[in-house]
Structure formats: structure tokens, C-alpha cells
PDB file of C-alpha atoms in Angstrom:
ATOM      1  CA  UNK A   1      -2.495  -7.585  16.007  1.00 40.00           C
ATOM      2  CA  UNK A   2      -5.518  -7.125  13.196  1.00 43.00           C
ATOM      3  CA  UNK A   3      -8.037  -6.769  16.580  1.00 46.00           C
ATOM      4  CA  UNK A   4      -5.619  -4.171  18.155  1.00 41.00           C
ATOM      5  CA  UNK A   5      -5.296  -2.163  14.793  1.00 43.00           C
ATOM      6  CA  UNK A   6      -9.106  -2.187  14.309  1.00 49.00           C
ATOM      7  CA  UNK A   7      -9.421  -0.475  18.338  1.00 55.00           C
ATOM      8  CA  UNK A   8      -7.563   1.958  17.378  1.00 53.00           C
ATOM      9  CA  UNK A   9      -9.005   3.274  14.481  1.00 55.00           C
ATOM     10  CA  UNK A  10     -12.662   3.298  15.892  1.00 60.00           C
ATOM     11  CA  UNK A  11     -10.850   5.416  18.787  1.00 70.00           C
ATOM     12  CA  UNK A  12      -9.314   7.881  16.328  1.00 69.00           C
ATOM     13  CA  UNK A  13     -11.974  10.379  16.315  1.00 67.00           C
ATOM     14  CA  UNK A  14     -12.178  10.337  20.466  1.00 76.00           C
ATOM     15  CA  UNK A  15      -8.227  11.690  20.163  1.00 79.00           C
ATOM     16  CA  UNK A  16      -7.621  15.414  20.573  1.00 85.00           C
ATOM     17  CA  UNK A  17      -6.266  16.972  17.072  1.00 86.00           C
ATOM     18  CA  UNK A  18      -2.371  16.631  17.853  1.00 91.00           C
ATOM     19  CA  UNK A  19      -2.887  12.800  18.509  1.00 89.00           C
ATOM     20  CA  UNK A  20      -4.843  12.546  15.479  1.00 89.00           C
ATOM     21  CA  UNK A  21      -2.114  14.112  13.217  1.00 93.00           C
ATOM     22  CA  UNK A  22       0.673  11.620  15.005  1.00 93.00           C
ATOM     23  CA  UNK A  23      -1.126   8.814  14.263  1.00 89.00           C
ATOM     24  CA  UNK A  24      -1.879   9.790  10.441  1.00 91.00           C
ATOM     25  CA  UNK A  25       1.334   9.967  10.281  1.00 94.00           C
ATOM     26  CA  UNK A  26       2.574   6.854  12.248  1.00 93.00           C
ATOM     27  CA  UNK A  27       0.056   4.791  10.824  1.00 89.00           C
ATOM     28  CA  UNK A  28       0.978   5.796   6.973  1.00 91.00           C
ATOM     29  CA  UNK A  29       4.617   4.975   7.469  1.00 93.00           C
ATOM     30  CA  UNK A  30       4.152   1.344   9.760  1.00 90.00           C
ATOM     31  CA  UNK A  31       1.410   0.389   7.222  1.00 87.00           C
ATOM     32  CA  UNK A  32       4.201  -0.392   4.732  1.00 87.00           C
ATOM     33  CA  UNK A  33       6.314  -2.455   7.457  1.00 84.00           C
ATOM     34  CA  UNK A  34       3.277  -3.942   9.053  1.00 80.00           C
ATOM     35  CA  UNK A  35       0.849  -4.959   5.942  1.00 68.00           C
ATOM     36  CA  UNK A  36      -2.283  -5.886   8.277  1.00 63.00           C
ATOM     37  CA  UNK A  37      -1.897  -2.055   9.753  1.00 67.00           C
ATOM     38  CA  UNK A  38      -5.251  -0.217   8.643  1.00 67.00           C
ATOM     39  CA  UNK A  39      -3.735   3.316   6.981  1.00 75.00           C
ATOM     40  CA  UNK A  40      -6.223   3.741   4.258  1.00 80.00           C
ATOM     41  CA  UNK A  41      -9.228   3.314   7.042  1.00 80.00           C
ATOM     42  CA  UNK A  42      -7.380   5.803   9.482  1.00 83.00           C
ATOM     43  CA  UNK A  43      -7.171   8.772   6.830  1.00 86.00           C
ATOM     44  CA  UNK A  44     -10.597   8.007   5.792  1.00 84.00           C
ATOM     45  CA  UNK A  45     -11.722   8.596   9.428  1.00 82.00           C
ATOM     46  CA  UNK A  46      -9.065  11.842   9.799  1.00 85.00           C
ATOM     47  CA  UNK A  47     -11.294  12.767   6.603  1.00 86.00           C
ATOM     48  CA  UNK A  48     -14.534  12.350   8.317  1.00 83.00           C
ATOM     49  CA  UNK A  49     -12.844  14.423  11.566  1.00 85.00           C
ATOM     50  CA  UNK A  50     -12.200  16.823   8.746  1.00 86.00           C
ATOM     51  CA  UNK A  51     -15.427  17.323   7.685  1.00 82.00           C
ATOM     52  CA  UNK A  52     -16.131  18.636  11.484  1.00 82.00           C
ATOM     53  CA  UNK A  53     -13.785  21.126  10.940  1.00 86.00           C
ATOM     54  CA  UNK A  54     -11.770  19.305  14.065  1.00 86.00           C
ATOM     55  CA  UNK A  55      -8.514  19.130  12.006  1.00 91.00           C
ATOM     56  CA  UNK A  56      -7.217  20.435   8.805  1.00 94.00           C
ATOM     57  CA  UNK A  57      -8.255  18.430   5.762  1.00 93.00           C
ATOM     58  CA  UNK A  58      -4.726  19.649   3.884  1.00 95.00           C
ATOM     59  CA  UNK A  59      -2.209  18.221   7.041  1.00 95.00           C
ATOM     60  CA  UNK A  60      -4.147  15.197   6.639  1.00 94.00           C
ATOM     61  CA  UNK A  61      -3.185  14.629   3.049  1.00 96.00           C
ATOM     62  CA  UNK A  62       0.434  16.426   3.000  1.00 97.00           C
ATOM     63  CA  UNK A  63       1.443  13.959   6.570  1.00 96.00           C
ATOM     64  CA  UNK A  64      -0.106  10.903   4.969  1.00 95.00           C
ATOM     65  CA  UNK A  65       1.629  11.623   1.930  1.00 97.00           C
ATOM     66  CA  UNK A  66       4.882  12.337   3.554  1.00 97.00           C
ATOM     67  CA  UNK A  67       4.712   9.487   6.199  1.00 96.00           C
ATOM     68  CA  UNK A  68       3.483   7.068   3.082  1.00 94.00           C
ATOM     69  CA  UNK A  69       6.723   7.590   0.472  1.00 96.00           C
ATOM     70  CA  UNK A  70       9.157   7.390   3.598  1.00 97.00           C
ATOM     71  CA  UNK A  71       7.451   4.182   4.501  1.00 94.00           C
ATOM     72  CA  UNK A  72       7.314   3.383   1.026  1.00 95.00           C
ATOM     73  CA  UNK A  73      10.947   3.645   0.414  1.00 96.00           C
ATOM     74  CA  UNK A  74      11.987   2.202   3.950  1.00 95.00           C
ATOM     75  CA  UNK A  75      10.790  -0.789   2.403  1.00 91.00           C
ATOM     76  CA  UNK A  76      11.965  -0.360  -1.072  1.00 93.00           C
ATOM     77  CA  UNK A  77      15.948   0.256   0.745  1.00 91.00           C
ATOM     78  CA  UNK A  78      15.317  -2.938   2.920  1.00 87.00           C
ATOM     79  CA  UNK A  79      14.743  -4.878  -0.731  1.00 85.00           C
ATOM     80  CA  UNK A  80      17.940  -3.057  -1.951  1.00 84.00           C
ATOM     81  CA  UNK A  81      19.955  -4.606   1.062  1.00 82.00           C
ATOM     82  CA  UNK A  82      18.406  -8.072   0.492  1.00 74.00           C
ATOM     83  CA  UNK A  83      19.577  -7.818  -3.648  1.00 70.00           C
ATOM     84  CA  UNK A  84      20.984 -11.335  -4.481  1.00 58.00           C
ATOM     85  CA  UNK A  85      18.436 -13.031  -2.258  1.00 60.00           C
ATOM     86  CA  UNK A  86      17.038 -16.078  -3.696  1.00 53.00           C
ATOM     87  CA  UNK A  87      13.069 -15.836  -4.240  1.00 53.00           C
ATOM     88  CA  UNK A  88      12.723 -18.855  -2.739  1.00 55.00           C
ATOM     89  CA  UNK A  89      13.752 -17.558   0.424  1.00 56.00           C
ATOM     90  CA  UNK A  90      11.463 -15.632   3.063  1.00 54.00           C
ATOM     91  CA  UNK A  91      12.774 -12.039   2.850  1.00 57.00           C
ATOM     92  CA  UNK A  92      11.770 -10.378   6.062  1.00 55.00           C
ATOM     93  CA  UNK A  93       7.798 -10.402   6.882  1.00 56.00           C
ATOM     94  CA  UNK A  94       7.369 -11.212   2.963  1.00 62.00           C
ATOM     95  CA  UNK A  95       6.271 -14.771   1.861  1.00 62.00           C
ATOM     96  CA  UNK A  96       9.251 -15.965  -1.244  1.00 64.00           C
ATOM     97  CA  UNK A  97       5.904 -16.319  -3.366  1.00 70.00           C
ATOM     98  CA  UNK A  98       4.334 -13.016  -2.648  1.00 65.00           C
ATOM     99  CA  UNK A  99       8.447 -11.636  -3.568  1.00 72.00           C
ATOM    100  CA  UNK A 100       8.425 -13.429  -6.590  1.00 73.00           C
ATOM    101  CA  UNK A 101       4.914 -12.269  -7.483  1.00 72.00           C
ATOM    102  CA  UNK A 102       5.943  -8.595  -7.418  1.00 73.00           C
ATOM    103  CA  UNK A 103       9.492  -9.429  -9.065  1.00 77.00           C
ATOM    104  CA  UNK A 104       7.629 -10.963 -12.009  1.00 77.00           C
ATOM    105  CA  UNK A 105       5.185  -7.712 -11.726  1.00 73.00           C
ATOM    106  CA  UNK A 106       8.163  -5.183 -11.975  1.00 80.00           C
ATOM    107  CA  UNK A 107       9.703  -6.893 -14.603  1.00 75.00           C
ATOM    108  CA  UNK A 108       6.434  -6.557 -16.742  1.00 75.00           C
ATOM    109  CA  UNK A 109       5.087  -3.397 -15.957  1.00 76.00           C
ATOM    110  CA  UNK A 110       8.008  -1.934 -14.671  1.00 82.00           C
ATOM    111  CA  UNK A 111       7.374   1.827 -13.115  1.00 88.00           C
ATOM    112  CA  UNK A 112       3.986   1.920 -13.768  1.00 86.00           C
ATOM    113  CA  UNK A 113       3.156  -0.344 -11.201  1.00 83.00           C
ATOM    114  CA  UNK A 114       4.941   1.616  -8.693  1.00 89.00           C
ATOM    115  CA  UNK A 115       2.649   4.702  -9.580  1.00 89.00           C
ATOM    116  CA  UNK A 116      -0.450   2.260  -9.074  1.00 84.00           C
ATOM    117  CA  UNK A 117       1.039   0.466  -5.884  1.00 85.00           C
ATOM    118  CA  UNK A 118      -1.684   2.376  -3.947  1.00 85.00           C
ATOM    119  CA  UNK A 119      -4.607   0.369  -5.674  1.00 79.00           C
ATOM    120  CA  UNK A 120      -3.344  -2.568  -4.137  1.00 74.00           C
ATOM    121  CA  UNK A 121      -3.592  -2.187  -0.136  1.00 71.00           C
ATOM    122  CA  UNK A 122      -2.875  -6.260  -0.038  1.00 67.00           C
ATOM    123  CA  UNK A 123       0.609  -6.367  -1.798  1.00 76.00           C
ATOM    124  CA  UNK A 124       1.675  -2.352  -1.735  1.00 83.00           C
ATOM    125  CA  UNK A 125       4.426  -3.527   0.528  1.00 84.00           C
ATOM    126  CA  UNK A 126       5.679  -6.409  -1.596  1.00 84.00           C
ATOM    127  CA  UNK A 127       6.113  -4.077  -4.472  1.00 86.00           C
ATOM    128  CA  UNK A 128       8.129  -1.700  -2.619  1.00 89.00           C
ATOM    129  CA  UNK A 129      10.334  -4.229  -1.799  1.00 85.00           C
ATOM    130  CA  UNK A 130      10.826  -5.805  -4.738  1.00 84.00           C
ATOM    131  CA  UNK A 131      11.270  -2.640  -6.787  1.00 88.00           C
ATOM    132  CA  UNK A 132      14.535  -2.181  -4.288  1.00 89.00           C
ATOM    133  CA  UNK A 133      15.049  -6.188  -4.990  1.00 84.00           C
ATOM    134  CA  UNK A 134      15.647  -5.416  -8.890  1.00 83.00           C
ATOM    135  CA  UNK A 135      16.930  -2.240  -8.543  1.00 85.00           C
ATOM    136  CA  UNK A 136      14.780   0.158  -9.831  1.00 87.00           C
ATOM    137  CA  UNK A 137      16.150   3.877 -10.124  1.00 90.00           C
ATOM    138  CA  UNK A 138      15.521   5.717  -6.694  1.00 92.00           C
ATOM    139  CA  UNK A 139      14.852   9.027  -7.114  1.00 94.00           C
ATOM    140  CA  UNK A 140      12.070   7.869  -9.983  1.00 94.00           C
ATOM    141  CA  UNK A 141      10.792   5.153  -7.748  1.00 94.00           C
ATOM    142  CA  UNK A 142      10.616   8.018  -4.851  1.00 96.00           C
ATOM    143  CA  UNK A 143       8.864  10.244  -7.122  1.00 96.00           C
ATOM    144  CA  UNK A 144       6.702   7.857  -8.405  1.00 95.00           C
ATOM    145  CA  UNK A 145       5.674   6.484  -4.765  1.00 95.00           C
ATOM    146  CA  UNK A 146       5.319   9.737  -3.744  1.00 96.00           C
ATOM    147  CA  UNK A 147       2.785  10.799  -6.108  1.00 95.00           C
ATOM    148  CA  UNK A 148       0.501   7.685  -5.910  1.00 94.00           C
ATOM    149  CA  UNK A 149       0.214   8.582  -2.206  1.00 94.00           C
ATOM    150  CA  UNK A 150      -0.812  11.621  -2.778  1.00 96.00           C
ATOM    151  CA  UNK A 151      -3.737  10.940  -5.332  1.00 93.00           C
ATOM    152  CA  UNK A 152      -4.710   8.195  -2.502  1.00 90.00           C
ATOM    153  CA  UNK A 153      -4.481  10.405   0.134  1.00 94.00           C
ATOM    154  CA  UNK A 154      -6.579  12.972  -1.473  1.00 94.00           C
ATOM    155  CA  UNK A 155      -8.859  10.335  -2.181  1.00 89.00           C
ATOM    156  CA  UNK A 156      -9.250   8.524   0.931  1.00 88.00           C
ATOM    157  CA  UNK A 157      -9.619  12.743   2.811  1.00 91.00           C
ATOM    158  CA  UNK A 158     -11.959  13.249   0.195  1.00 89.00           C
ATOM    159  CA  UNK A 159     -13.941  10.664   0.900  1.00 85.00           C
ATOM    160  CA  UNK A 160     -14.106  10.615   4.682  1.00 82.00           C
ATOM    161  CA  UNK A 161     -15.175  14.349   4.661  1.00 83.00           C
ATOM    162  CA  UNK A 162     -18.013  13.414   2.056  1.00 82.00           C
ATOM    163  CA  UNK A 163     -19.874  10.212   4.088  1.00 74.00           C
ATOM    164  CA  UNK A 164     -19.355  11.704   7.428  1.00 60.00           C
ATOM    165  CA  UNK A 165     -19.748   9.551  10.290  1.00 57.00           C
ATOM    166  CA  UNK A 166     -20.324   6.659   7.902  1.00 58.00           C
ATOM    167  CA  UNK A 167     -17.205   6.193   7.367  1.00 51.00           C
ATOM    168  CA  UNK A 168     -16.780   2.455   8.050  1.00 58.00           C
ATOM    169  CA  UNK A 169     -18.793   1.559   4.991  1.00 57.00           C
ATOM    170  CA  UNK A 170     -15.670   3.186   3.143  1.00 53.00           C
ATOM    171  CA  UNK A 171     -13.640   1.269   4.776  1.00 54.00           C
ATOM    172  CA  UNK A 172     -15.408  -1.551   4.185  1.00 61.00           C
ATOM    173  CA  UNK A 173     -15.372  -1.205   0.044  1.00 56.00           C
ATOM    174  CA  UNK A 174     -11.855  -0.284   0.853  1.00 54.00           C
ATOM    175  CA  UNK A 175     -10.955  -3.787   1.913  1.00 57.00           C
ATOM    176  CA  UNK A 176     -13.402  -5.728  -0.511  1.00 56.00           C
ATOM    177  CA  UNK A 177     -11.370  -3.406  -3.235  1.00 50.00           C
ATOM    178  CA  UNK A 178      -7.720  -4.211  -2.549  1.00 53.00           C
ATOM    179  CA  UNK A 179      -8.506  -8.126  -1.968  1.00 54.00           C
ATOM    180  CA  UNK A 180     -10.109  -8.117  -5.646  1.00 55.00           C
ATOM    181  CA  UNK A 181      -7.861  -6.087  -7.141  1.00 52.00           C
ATOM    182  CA  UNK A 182      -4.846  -8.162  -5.596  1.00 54.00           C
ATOM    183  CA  UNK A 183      -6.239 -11.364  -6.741  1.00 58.00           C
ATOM    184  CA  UNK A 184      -7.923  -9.433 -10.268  1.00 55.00           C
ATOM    185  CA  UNK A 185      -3.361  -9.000 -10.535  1.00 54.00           C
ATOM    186  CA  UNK A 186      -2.053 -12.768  -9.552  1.00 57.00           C
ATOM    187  CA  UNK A 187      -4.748 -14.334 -11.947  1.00 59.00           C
ATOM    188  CA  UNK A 188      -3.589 -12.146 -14.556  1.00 52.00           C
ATOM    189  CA  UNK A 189       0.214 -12.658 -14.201  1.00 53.00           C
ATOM    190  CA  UNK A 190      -0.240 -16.429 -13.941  1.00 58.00           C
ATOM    191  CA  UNK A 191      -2.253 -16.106 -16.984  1.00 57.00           C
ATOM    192  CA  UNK A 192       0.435 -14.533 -18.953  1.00 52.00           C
ATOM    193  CA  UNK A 193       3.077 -16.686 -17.264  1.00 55.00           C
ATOM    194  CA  UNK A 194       1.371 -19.493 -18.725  1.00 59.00           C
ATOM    195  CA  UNK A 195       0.959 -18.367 -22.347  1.00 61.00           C
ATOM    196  CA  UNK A 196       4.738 -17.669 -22.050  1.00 58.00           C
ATOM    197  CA  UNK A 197       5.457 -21.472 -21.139  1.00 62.00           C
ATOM    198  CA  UNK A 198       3.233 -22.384 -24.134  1.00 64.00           C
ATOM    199  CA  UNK A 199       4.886 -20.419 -26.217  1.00 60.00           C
ATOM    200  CA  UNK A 200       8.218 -21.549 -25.551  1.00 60.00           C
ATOM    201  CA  UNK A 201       7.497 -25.061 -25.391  1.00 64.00           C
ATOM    202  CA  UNK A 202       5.768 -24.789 -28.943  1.00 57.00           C
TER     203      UNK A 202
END
């Protein structure tokens, strides 16, 4: 599926502007159902497209952004209808560890990591369902999800438009980023889950 992904997005800039705006917009919302999907890489490239004045730079943020929080909280309703499901259970596409990750995530940082889910192209989708998993207030989640994909859409425009038709080296860093930042995250939770054992056994 990764392989099939990847043909598409080198293909993106062949398509004619219309296509190009559908799959921005497909892409955005199936990359929270489908982790492996390559969003962040396909608005970088709509960036790049953007930069050749072949579509409009602003569509390409406000269908990302759209197409992103609806995915978002497809995934974040899914958790809501699997509430009571025990984390060591596979819930969906989701590994119980990965679940029980974000669960322990939520409970620390609460909303805030919802307003950073963006940062983490690895688990984005595992927070979204577990903030439904515990929960957490809707419209606020929505709001929040809604305005990290935004900022990230901006970004990811923003950048495409500025490297041009090197745009796979963004894509690249983009990758490299979200696997360190994903495991930067797990070492620090099991870090602090740790200390917390200590502390209670002391």
C-alpha cells in the first residue's frame, strides 16, 4: 500500500488542477484512517504546484485544513464508539500498545497534545482516537484539531512553494521528523511512567 501511496504523490504534479484539489483533499482526510497514507508529502508538492502559479496556494491550505479536522474527528468519533474497550485489545487498525500510549499521553498533557497532534505524523491518528476513547470535550477537541491543521497546512504550502521542484527533500526531513519526534514522545512517557512506579513503590 506504502509503494502505491508513494506513485501517487510523484504523479501529483502531472494531474490537471481539479484532480489536484480532490486529492488534497482525499488524501488529508484518509491519512487519519490510513496512517501509512503520505498527506504531509502531497500538500508539500500542491505547495510546490503553487509556486507555478498552477493552483491556488490558499485552496490548498483551507481543503487540507478542512479535509484534515473531518478526518481528524472521524477518528476521534470511532474512539468515542469503542469507549469501554479494554487497552489490551486491538481497536480497529490501532495496535492496544500504540492506544494505550496515547491514553497515557491524554491523560498527561491533556488538550495540548491535541493542538500538537500535527508534529507527530507517526501516531496523529492514535491520538485522535484516544482523545474520543477518554472522552475529551468535542467541540474543544474540534477546535483544537482544527487549528493544528491549519498551522501545518500553512506550513507544509509554505514550504513546497519555497524549494520548488525539490520538494522531496521536504518530504524527506518530513519523515526523519515525525519518526524522532514519535519516539523523542514514547521515551519520554516511559520515562515518567517509571519515576511514577518508583515513587509509589518507595
Amino acid at each position: 500500500m506504502e509503494s502505491l501511496f508513494d506513485g501517487l504523490v510523484a504523479h501529483v504534479e502531472e494531474l490537471p488542477p481539479i484532480a489536484v484539489y480532490l486529492v488534497i483533499a482525499a488524501i488529508s482526510y484518509v491519512e487519519y484512517l490510513l496512517p501509512p497514507v503520505p498527506g504531509d508529502a502531497v500538500v508539500v508538492v500542491a505547495g510546490y504546484m503553487a509556486g507555478l502559479q498552477i493552483i491556488d496556494p490558499v485552496l490548498v491550505v483551507v481543503l487540507s485544513t478542512a479535509a484534515g479536522t473531518v478526518g481528524f474527528m472521524t477518528v476521534y468519533w470511532l474512539g468515542m464508539r469503542w469507549q469501554g474497550v479494554s487497552l489490551r485489545k486491538r481497536v480497529g487498525v490501532f495496535s492496544s500498545e500504540d492506544v494505550a500510549r496515547a491514553v497515557a499521553w491524554l491523560q498527561r498533557w491533556g488538550y495540548g497534545l491535541i493542538a500538537a497532534n500535527r508534529l507527530f505524523s507517526g501516531i496523529r491518528s492514535v491520538i485522535a482516537i484516544a482523545a474520543g476513547m477518554v472522552g475529551m470535550r468535542r467541540g474543544l477537541t474540534a477546535g483544537l484539531a482544527c487549528a493544528a491543521a491549519l498551522t501545518w497546512a500553512i506550513l507544509l504550502t509554505v514550504a513546497g512553494y519555497l524549494v520548488g521542484d525539490q520538494w522531496e527533500i521536504v518530504s524527506d526531513y518530513l519523515s526523519k521528523y515525525g519518526i524522532a519526534m514519535s519516539g523523542v514522545l514514547i521515551v519520554f512517557v516511559v520515562v515518567q511512567i517509571w519515576r511514577r512506579m518508583r515513587l509509589q513503590k518507595s
